[in-house]
PDB file of C-alpha atoms in Angstrom:
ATOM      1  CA  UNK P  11     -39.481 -79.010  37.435  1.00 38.00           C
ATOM      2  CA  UNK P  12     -41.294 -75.928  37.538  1.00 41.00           C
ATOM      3  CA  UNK P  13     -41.090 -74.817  41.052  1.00 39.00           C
ATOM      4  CA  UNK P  14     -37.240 -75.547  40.188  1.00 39.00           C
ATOM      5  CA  UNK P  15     -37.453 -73.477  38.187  1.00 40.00           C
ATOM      6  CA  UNK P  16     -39.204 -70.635  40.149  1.00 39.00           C
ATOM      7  CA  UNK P  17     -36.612 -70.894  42.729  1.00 40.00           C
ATOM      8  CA  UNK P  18     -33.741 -70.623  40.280  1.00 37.00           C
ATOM      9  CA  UNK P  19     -35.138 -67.644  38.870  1.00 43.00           C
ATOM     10  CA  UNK P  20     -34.467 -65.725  41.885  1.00 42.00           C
ATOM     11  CA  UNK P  21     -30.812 -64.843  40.052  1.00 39.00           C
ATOM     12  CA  UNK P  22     -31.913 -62.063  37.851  1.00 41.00           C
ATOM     13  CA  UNK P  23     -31.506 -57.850  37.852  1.00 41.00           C
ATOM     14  CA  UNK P  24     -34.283 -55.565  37.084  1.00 41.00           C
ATOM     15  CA  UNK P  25     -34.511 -51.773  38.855  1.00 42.00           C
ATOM     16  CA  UNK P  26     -37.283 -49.168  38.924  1.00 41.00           C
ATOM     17  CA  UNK P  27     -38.015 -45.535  40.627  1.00 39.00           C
ATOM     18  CA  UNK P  28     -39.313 -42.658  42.785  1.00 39.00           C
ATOM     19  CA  UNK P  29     -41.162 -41.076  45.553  1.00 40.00           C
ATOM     20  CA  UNK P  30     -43.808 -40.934  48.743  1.00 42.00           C
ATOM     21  CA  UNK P  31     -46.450 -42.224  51.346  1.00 39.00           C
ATOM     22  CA  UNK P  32     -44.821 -42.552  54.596  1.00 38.00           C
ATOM     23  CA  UNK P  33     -43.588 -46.172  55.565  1.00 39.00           C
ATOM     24  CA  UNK P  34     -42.331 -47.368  58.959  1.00 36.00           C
ATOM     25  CA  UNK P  35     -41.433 -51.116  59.545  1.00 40.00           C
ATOM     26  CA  UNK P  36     -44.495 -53.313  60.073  1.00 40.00           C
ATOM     27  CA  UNK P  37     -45.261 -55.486  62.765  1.00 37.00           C
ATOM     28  CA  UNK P  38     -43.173 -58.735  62.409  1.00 36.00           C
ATOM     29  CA  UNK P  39     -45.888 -60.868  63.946  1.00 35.00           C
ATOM     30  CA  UNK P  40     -49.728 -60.815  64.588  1.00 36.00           C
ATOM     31  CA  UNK P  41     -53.055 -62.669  65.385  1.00 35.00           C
ATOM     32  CA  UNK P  42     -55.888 -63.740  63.683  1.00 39.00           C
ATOM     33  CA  UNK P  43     -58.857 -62.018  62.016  1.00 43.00           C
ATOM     34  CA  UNK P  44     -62.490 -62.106  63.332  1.00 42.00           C
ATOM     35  CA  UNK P  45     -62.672 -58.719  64.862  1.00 44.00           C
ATOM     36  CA  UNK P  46     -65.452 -57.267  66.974  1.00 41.00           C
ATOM     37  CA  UNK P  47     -66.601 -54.302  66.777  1.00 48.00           C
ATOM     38  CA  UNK P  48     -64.337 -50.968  67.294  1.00 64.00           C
ATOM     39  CA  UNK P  49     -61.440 -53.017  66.858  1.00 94.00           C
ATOM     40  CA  UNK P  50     -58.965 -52.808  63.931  1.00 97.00           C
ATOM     41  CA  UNK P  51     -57.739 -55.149  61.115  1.00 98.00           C
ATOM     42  CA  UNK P  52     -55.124 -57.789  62.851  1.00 95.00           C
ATOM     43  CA  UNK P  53     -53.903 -60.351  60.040  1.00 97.00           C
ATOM     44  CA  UNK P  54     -53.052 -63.706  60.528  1.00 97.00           C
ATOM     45  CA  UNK P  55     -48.889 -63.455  59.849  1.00 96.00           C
ATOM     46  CA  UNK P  56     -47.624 -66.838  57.938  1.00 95.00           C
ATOM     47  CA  UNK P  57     -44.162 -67.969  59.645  1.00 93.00           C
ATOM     48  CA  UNK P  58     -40.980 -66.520  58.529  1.00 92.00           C
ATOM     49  CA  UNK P  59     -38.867 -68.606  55.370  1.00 89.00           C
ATOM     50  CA  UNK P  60     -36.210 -67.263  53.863  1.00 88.00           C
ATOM     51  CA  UNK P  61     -33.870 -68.732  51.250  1.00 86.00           C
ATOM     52  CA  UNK P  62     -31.131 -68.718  48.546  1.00 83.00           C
ATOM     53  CA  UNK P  63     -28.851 -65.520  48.355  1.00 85.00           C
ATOM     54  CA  UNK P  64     -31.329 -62.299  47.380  1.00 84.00           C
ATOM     55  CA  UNK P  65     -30.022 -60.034  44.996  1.00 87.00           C
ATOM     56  CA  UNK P  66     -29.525 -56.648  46.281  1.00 90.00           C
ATOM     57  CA  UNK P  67     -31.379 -53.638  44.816  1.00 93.00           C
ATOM     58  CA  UNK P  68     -31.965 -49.818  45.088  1.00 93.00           C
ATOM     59  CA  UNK P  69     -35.207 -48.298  44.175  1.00 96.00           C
ATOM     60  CA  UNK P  70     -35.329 -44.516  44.493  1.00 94.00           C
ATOM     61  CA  UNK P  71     -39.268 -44.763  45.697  1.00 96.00           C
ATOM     62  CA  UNK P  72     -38.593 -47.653  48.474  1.00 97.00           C
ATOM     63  CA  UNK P  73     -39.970 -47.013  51.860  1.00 97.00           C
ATOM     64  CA  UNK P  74     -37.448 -45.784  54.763  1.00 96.00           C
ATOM     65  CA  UNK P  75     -36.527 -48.873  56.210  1.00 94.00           C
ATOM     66  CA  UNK P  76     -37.482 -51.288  52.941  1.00 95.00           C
ATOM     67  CA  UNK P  77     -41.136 -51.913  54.462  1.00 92.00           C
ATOM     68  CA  UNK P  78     -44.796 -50.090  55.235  1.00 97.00           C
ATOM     69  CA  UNK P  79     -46.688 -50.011  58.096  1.00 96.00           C
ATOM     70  CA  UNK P  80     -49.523 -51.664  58.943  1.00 97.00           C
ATOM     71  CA  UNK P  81     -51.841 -48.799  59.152  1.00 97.00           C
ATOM     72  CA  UNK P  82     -54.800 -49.171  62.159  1.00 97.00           C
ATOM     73  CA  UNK P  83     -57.745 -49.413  60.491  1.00 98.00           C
ATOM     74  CA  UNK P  84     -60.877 -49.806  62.115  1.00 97.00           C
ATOM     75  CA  UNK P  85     -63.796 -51.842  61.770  1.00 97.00           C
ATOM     76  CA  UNK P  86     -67.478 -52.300  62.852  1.00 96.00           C
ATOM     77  CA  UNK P  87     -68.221 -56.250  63.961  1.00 95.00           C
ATOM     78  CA  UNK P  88     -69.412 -57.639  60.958  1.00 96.00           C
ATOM     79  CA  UNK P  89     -66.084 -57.216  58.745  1.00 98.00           C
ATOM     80  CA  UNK P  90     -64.609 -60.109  57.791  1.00 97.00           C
ATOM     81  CA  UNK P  91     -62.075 -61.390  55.430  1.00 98.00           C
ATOM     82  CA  UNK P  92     -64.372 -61.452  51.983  1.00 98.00           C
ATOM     83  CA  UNK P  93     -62.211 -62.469  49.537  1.00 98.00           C
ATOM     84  CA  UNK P  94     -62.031 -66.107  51.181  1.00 98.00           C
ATOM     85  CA  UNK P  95     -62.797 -68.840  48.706  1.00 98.00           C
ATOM     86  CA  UNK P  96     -63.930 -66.642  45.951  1.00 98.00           C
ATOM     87  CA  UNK P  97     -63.686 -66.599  42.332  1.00 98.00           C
ATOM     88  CA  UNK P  98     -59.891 -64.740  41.077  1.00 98.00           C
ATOM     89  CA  UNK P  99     -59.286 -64.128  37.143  1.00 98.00           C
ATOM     90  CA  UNK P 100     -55.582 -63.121  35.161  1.00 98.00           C
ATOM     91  CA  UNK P 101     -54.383 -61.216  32.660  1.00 98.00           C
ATOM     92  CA  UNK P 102     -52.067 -64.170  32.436  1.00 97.00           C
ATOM     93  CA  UNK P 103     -54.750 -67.801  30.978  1.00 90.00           C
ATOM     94  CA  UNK P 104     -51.699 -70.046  31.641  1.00 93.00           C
ATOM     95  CA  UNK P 105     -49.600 -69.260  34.814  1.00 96.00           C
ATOM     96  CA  UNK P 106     -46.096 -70.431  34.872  1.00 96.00           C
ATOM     97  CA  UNK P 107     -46.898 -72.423  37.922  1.00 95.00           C
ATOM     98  CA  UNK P 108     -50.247 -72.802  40.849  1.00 95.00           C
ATOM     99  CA  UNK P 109     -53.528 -71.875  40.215  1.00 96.00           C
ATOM    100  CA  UNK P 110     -55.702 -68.870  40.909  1.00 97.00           C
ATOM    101  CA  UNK P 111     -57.293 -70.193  43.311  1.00 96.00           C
ATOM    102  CA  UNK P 112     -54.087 -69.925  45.894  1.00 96.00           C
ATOM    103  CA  UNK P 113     -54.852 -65.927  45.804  1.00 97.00           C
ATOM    104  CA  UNK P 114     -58.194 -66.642  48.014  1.00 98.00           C
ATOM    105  CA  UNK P 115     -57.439 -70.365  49.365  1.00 97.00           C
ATOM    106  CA  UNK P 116     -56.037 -68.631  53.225  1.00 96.00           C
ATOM    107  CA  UNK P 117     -52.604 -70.060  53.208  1.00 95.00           C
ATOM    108  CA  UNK P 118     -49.868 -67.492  52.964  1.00 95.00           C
ATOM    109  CA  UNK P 119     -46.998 -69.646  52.954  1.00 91.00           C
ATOM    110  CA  UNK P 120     -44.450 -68.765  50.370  1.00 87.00           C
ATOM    111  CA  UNK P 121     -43.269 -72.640  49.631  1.00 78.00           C
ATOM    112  CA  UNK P 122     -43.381 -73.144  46.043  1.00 73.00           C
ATOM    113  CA  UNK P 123     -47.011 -74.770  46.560  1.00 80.00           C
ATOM    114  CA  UNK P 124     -48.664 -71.941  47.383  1.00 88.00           C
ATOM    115  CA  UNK P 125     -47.203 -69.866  45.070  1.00 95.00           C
ATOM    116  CA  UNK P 126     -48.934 -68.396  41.485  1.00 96.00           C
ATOM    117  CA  UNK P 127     -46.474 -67.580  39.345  1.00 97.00           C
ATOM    118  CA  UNK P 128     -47.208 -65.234  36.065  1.00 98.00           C
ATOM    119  CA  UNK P 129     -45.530 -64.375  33.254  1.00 97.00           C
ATOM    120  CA  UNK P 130     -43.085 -61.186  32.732  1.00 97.00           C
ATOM    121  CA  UNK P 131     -44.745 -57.597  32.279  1.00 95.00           C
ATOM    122  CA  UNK P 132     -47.523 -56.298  33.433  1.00 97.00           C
ATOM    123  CA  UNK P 133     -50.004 -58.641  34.844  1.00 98.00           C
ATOM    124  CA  UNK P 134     -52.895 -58.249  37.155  1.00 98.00           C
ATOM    125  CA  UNK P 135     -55.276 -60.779  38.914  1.00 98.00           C
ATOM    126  CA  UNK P 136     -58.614 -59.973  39.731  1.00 98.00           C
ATOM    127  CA  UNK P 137     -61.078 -60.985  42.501  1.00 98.00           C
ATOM    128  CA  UNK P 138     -64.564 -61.211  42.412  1.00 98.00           C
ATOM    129  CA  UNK P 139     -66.265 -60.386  45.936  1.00 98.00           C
ATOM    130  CA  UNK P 140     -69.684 -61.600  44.454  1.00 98.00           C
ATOM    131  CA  UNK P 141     -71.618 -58.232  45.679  1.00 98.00           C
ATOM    132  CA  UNK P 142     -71.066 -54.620  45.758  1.00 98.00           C
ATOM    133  CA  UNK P 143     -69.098 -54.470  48.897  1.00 98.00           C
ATOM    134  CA  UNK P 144     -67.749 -51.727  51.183  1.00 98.00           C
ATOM    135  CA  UNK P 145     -64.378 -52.585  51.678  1.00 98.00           C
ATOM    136  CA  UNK P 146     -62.285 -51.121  54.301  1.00 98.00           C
ATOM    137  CA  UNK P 147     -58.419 -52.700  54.061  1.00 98.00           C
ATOM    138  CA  UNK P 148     -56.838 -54.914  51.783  1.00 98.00           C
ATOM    139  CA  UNK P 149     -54.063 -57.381  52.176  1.00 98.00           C
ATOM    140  CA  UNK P 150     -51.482 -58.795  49.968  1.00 98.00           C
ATOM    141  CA  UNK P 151     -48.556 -60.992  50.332  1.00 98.00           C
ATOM    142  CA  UNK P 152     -46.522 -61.536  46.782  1.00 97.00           C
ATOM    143  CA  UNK P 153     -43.537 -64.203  46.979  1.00 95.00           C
ATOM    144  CA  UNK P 154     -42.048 -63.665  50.359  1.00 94.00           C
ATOM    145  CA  UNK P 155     -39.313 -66.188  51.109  1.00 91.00           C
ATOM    146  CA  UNK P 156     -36.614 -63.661  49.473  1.00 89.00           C
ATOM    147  CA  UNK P 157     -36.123 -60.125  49.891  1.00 90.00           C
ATOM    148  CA  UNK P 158     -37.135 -58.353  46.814  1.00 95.00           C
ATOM    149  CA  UNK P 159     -39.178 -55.433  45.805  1.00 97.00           C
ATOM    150  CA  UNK P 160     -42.225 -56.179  43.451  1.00 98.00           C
ATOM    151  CA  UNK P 161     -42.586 -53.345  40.783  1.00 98.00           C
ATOM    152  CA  UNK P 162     -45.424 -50.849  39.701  1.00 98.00           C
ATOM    153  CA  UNK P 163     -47.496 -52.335  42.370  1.00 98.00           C
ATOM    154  CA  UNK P 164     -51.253 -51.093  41.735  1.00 98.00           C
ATOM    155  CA  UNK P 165     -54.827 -51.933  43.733  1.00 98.00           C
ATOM    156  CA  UNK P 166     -58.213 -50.798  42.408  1.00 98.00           C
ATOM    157  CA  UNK P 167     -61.449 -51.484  43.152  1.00 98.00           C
ATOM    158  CA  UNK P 168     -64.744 -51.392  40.373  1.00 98.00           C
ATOM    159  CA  UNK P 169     -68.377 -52.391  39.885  1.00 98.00           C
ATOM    160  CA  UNK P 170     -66.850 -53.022  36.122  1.00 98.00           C
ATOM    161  CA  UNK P 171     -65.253 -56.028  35.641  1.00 98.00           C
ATOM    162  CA  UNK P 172     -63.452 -54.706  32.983  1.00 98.00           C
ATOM    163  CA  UNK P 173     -62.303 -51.702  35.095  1.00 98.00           C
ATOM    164  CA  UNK P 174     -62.846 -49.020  32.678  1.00 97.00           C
ATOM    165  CA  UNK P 175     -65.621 -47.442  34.048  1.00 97.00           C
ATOM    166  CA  UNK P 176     -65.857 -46.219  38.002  1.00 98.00           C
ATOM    167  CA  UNK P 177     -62.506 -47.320  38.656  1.00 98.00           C
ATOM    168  CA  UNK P 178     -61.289 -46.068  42.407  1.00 98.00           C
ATOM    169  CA  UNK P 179     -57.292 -46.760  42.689  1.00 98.00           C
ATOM    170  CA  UNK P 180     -56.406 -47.384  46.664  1.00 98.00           C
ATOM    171  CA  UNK P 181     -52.545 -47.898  45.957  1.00 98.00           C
ATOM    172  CA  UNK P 182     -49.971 -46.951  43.312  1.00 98.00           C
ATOM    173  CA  UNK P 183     -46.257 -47.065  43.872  1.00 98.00           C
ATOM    174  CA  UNK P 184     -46.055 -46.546  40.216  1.00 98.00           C
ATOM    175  CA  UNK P 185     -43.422 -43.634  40.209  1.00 96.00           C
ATOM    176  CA  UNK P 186     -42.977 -42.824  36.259  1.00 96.00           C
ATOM    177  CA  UNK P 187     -46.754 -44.258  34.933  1.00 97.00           C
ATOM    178  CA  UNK P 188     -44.326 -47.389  33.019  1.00 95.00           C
ATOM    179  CA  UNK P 189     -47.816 -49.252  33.848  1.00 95.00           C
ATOM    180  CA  UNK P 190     -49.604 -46.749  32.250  1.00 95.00           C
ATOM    181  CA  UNK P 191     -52.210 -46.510  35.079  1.00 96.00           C
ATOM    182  CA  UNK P 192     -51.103 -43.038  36.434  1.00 96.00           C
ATOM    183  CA  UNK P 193     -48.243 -41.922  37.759  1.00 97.00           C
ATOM    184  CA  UNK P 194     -48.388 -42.787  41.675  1.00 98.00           C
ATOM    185  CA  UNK P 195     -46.951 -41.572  45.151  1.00 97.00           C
ATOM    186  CA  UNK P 196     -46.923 -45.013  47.527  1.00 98.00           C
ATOM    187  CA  UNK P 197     -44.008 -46.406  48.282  1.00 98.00           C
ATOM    188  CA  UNK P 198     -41.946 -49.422  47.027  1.00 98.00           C
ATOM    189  CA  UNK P 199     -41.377 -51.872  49.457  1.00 98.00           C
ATOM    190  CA  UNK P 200     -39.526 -54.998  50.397  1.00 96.00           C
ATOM    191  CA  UNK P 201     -41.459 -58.182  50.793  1.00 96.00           C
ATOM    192  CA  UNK P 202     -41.992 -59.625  54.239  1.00 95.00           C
ATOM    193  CA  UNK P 203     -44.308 -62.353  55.585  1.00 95.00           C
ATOM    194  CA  UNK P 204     -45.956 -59.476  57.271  1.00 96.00           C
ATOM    195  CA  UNK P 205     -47.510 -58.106  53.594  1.00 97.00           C
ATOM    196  CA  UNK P 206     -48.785 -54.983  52.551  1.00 98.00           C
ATOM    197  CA  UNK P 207     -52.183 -53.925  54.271  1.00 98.00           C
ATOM    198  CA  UNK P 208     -53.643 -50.769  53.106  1.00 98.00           C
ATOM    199  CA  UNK P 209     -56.615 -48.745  54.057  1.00 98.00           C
ATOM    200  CA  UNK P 210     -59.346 -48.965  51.390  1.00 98.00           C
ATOM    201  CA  UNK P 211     -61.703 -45.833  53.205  1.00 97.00           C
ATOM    202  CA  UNK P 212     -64.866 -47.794  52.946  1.00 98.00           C
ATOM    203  CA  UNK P 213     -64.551 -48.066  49.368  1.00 98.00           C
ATOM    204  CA  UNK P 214     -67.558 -49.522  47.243  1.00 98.00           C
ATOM    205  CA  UNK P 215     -67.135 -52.230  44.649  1.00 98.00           C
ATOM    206  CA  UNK P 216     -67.308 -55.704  43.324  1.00 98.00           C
ATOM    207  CA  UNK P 217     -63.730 -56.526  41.707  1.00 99.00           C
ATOM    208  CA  UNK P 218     -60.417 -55.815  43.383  1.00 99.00           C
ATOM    209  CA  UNK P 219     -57.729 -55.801  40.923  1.00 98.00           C
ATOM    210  CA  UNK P 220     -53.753 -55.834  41.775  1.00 98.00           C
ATOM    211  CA  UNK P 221     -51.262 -55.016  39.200  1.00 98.00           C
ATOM    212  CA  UNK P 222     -47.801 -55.781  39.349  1.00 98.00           C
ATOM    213  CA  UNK P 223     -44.530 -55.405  36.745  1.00 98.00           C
ATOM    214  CA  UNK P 224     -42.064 -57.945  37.396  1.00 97.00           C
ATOM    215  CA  UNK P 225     -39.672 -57.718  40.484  1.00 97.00           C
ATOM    216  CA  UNK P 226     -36.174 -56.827  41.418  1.00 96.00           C
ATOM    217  CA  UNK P 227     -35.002 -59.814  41.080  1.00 95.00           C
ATOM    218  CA  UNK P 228     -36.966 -61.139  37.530  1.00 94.00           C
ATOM    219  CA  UNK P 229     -39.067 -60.161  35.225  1.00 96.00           C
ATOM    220  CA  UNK P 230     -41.718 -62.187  36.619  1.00 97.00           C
ATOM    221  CA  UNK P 231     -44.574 -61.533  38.995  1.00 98.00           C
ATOM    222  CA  UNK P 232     -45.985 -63.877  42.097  1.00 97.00           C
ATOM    223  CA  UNK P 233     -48.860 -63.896  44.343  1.00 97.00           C
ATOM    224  CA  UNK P 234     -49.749 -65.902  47.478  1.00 97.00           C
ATOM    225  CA  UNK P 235     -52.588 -64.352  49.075  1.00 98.00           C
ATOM    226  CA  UNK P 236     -55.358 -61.748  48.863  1.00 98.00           C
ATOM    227  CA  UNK P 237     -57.504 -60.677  51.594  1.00 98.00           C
ATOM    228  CA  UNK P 238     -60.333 -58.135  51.565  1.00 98.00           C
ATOM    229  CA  UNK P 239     -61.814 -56.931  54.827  1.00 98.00           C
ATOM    230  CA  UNK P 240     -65.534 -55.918  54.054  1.00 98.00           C
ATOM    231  CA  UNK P 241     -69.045 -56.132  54.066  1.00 98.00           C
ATOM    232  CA  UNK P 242     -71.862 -56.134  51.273  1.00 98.00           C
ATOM    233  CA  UNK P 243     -72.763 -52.593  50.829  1.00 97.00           C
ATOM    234  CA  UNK P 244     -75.896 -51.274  52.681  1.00 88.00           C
TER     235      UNK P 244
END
């Protein structure tokens, strides 16, 4: 009944704003992870699965083309995927549907089983890499079988688990500050199985948290995977 009812809620209307960090389409496919050394992030891309009729949407801030490049980012031999199988905390206690653990479990398959689904709003989930870690590129893949545009889309990293103190922000396609986490410049985008991989600069920290504000297609907000190329911090 519930992951009924997540696929029926993909009849809804919702719309949101403005402008810029360049975006060029992404690669539609890709291989696997373990990289050695001097070559650059390659994620593992889940298959293709579109459904139902998507609900078409204008955002002033959306990338040319609806979708964001996978930027090149390279890494030394050691950088792995270090997010894998670790502990993820909400700002939602009692998802709509799945459990936290999909956001870390590897399997980016947007089926309804694989699928956390959180309330309307703002929300965030949070993942613990266990150590101070330098992180160089993060990856995220929110519900994916339906072309939509998930809103006020921000990614931080902390030593604070509370993220109030030493708070870095790596990504904010927040255009008016409606989050109230800072206005931001990154671009909206459409959802793809390809996801969203951005360049965290060697960034140091033990949380990664990703906000999100509902969609343009519900209030609601959905995450399938999150993966977090690093290594513990020297």
């Amino acid at each position: 009944m519930i992951l009924a009812a997540f696929i029926l809620s993909a009849c809804g209307d919702d719309n949101k704003n403005a402008p810029k960090s360049e975006g060029t389409p992404a690669p539609s496919s890709s291989s696997a992870s373990a990289p050695a050394s001097g070559s650059t992030i390659k994620l593992e891309i889940p298959s293709e699965e579109l459904i139902g009729t998507p609900v078409p949407f204008e955002l002033p801030n959306l990338a040319p083309g609806g979708v964001i490049s996978h930027p090149a980012i390279s890494i030394p031999s050691d950088v792995k995927n270090i997010a894998l199988g670790k502990e993820v905390t909400s700002s939602d206690d009692f998802p709509i549907n799945g459990e936290l653990e999909f956001l870390t479990d590897g399997k980016k398959r947007a089926s309804g089983e694989f699928v956390l689904e959180l309330g309307p709003g703002r929300q965030w989930i949070q993942v613990d890499l266990g150590e101070k870690s330098e992180v160089y590129g993060i990856a995220l893949w929110h519900f994916h079988s339906q072309k939509r545009a998930y809103l006020d889309v921000v990614i931080q990293i902390s030593d604070d688990p509370d993220f109030v103190n030493g708070v870095t922000t790596l990504f904010n396609n927040d255009d008016d500050n409606s989050s109230g986490l800072g206005k931001g410049t990154d671009y909206a985008y459409t959802e793809t199985n390809s996801g969203l991989l951005i360049d965290a600069k060697k960034s140091l920290g033990r949380y990664i948290r990703l906000y999100s504000n509902g969609n343009t297609t519900d209030k609601l907000n959905h995450y399938i995977e999150v993966e977090v190329y690093g290594r513990p911090a020297k």
